[in-house]
Short mmCIF file of C-alpha atoms in Angstrom, two decimals:
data_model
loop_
_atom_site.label_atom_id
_atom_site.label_comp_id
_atom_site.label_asym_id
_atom_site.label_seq_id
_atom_site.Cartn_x
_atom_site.Cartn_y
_atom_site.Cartn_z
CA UNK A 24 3.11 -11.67 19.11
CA UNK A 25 0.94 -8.94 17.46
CA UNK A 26 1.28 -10.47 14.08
CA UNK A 27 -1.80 -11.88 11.70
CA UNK A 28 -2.73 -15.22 13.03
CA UNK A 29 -4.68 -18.25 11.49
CA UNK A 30 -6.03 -21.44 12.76
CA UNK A 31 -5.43 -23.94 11.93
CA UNK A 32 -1.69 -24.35 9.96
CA UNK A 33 -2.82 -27.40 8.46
CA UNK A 34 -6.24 -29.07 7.95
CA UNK A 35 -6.88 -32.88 5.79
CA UNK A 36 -10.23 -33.44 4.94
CA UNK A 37 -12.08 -35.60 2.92
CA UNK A 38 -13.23 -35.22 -0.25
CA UNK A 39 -17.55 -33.07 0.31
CA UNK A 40 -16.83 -32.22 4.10
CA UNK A 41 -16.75 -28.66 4.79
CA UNK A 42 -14.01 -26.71 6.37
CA UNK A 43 -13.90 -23.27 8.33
CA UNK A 44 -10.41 -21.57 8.76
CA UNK A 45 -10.35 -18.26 10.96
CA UNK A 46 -7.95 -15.30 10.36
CA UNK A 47 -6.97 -12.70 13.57
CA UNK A 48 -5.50 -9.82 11.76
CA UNK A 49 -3.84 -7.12 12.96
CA UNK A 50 -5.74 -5.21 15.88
CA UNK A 51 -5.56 -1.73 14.14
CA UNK A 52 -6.19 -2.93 10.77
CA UNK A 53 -9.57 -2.39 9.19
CA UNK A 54 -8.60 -4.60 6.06
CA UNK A 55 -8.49 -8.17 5.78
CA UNK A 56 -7.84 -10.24 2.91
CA UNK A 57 -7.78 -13.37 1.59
CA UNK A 58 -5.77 -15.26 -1.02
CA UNK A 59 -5.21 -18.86 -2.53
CA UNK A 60 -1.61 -20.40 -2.97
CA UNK A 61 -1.54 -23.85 -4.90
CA UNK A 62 1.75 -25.79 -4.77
CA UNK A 63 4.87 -23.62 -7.04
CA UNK A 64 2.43 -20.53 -7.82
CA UNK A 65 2.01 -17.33 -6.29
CA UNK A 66 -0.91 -16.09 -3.94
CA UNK A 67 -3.99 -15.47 -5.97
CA UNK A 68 -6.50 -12.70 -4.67
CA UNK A 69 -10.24 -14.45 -3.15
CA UNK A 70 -12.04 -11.08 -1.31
CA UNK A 71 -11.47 -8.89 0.95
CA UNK A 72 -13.30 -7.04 4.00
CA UNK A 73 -13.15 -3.31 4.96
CA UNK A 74 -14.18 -3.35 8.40
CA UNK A 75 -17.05 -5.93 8.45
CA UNK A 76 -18.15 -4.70 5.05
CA UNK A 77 -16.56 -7.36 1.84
CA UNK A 78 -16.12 -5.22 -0.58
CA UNK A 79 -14.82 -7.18 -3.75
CA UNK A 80 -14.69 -10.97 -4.30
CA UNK A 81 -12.57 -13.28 -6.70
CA UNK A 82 -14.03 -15.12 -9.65
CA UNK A 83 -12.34 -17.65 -8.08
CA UNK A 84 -14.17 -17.69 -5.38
CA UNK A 85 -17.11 -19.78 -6.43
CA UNK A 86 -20.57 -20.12 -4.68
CA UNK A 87 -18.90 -23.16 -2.25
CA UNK A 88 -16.78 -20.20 -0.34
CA UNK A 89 -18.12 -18.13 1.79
CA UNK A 90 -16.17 -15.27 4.01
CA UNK A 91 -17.27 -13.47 6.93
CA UNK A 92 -15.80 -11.22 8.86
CA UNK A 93 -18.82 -10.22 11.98
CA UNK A 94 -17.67 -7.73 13.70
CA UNK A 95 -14.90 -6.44 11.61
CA UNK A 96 -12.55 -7.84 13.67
CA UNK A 97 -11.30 -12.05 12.91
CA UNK A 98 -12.82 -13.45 9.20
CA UNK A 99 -13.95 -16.98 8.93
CA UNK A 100 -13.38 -18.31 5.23
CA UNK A 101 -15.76 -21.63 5.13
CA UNK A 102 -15.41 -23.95 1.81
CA UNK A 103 -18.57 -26.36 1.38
CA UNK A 104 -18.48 -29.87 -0.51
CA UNK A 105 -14.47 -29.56 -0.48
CA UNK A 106 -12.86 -31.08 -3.84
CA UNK A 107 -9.69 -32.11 -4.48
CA UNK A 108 -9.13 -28.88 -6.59
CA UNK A 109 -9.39 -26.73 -3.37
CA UNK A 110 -6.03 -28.12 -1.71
CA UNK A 111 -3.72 -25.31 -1.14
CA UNK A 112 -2.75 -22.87 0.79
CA UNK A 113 -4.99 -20.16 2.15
CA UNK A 114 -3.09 -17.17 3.46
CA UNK A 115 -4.56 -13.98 5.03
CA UNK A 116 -3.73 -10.78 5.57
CA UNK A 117 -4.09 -7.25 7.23
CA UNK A 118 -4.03 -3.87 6.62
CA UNK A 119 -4.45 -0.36 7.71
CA UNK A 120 -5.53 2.97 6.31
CA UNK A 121 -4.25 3.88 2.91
CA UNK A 122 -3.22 2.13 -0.14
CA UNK A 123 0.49 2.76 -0.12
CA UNK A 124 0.42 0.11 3.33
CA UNK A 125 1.68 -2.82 3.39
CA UNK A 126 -0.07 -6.08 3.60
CA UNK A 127 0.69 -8.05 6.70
CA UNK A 128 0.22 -11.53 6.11
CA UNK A 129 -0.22 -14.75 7.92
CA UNK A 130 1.49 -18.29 8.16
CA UNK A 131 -1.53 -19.30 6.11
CA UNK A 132 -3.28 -22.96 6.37
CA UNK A 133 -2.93 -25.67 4.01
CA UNK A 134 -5.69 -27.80 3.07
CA UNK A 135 -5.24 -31.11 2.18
CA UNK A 136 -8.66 -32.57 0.58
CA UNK A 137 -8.49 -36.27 -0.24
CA UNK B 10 -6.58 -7.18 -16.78
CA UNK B 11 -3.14 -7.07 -14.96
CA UNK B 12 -0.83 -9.64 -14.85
CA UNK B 13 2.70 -9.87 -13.45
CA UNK B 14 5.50 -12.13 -15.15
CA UNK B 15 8.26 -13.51 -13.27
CA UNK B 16 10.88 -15.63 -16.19
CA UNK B 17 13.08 -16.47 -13.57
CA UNK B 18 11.19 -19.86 -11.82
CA UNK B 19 14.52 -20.42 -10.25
CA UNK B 20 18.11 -18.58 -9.42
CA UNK B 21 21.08 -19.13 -7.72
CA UNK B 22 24.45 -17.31 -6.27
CA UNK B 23 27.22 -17.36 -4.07
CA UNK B 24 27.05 -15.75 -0.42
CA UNK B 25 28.42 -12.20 -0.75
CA UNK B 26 27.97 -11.69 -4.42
CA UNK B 27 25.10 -10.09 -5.87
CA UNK B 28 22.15 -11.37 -7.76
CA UNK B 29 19.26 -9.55 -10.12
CA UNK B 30 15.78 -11.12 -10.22
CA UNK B 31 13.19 -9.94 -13.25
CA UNK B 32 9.60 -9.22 -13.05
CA UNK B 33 7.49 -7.26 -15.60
CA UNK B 34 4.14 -6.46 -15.54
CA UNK B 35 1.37 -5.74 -17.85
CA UNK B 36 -1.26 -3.09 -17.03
CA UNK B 37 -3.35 0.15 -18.36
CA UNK B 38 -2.84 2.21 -15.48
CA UNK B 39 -0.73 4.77 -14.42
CA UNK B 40 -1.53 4.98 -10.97
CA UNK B 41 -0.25 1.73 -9.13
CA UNK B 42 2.43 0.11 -6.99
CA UNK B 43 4.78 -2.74 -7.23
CA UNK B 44 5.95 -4.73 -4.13
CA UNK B 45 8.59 -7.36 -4.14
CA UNK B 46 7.72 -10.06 -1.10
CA UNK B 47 9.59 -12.83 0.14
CA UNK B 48 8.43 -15.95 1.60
CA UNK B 49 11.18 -18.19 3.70
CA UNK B 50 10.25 -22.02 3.78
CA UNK B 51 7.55 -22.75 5.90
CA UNK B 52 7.40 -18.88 7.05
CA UNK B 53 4.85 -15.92 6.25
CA UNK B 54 5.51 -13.76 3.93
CA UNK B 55 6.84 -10.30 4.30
CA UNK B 56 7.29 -7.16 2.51
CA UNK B 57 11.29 -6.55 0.92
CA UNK B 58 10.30 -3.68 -0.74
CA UNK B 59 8.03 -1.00 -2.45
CA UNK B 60 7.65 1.10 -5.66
CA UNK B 61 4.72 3.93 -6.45
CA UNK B 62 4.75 4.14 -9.94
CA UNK B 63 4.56 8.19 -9.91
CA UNK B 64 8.37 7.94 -8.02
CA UNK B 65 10.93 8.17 -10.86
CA UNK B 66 13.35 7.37 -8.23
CA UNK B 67 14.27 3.64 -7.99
CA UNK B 68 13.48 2.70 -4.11
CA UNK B 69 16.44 1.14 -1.97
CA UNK B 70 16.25 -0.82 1.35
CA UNK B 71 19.62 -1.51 2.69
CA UNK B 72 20.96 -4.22 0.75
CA UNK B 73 17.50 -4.15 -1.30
CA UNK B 74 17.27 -2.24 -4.39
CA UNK B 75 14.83 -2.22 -7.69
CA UNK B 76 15.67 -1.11 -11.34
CA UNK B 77 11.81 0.51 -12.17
CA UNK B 78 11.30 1.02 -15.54
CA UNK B 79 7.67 2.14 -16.05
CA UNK B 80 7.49 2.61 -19.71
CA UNK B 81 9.46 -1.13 -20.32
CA UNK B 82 7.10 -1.96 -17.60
CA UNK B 83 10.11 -3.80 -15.84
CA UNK B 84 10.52 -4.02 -11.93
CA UNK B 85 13.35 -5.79 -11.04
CA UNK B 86 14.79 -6.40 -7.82
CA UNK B 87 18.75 -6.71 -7.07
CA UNK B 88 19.90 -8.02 -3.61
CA UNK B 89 23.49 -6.78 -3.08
CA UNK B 90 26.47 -9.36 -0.60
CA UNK B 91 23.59 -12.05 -0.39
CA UNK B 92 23.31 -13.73 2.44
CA UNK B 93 22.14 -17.61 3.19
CA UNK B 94 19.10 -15.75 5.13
CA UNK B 95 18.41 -14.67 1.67
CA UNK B 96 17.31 -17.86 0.54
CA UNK B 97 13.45 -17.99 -0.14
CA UNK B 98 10.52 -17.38 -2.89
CA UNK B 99 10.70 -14.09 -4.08
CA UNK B 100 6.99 -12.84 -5.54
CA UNK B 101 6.85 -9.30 -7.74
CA UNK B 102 3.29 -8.05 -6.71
CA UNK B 103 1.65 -5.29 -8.45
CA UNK B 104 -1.23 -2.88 -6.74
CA UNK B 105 -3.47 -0.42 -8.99
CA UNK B 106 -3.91 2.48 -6.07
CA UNK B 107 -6.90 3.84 -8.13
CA UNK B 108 -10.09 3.12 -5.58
CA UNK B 109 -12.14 -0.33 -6.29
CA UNK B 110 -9.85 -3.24 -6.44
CA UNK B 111 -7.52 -4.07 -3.48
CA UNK B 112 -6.07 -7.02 -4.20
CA UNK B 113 -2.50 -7.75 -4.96
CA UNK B 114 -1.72 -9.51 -8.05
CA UNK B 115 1.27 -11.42 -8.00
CA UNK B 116 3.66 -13.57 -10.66
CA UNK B 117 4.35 -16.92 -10.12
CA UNK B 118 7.54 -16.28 -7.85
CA UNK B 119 11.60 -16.54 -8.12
CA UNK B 120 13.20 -19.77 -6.09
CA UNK B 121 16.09 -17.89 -4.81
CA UNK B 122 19.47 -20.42 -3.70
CA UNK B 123 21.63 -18.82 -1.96
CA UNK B 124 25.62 -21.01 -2.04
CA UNK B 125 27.62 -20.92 0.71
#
């Protein structure tokens, strides 16, 4: 399968742990992004990564989340002192060259903070 | 800034007939593109179909097709002989292709039932 994969589908946490999810795009794909999904809303944009370069971030990504993507390859997305707030579903995706391309996306993983 | 505005939170129709769901948008730019995605329970999401805002001509995938009306700034989707396959969150996503921002902005979604 040569789809976007993320690990893992489902994390619970307590309530100031920190949590790491990883995203494996597409191989080709020099764009990665990733978005937010709470429970009967759609996905809402966080940042995204040209190559290993992050090129615009989210309001809503406050100073607890932190992305990384290395070597412009997989992206890490790492959310310090968790709250309850941050449960929801965090979906990537992937993309080549040009803007008219579609967005691949991922299963996502949901985050359950207690 | 953009936003995208689905009214319908939830729709439903028989197998085989057909079935129209509404999104409209609000943005300053001319230069853009509209997507319509679906997402099946507990499955990714994936691309139905996709409008450049410079195309007058409404785009059509098989059983797929969208009304685009960019001065109403409408962008509705209608899926022809539905099928229970069908069945799934439909999200209207809008793109502004100018340079910059990247990120799709997307509407709340359409809970689409399909009856046997």
């Amino acid at each position: 399968d040569t789809g976007v994969s993320q690990d893992p589908r489902h994390k619970i946490t307590k309530r100031g742990q920190n949590v790491t999810f990883r995203c494996d795009p597409i191989s080709e794909h020099n764009r990665l992004y990733w978005y937010r999904q709470t429970l009967g809303q759609g996905p809402e944009f966080l940042t995204y990564f040209q190559n290993e370069a992050q090129l615009e971030k989210s309001r809503l990504l406050s100073d607890r989340f932190s992305a990384e993507r290395p070597k412009g390859s997989f992206s890490t997305l790492e959310i310090q002192r968790t709250e309850q707030g941050d449960s929801a579903m965090y979906l990537c995706a992937s993309k080549g060259q040009g803007w008219a391309n579609e967005q691949f996306f991922g299963p996502g993983t949901r985050l359950t903070v207690l | 800034a953009q936003t995208v505005t689905q009214s319908q939170p939830e729709m439903s129709v028989q197998e085989a007939e057909t079935v129209t769901l509404s999104c409209t948008y609000d943005t300053s730019e001319s230069d853009y593109y509209l997507f319509w995605y679906k997402q099946p329970p507990s499955r990714q999401m994936i691309l139905v179909i996709r409008q450049e805002a410079y195309k007058q001509q409404n785009a059509t995938e098989n059983r797929f097709s969208v009304n685009f009306q960019k001065a109403a700034k409408s962008f509705s989707l209608k899926i022809s002989d539905s099928q229970l396959g069908d069945a799934a969150m439909y999200f209207c996503a809008y793109l502004y292709s100018g340079g910059g921002a990247d990120g799709l902005t997307f509407g709340k979604g359409t809970h689409l039932i399909i009856q046997p």
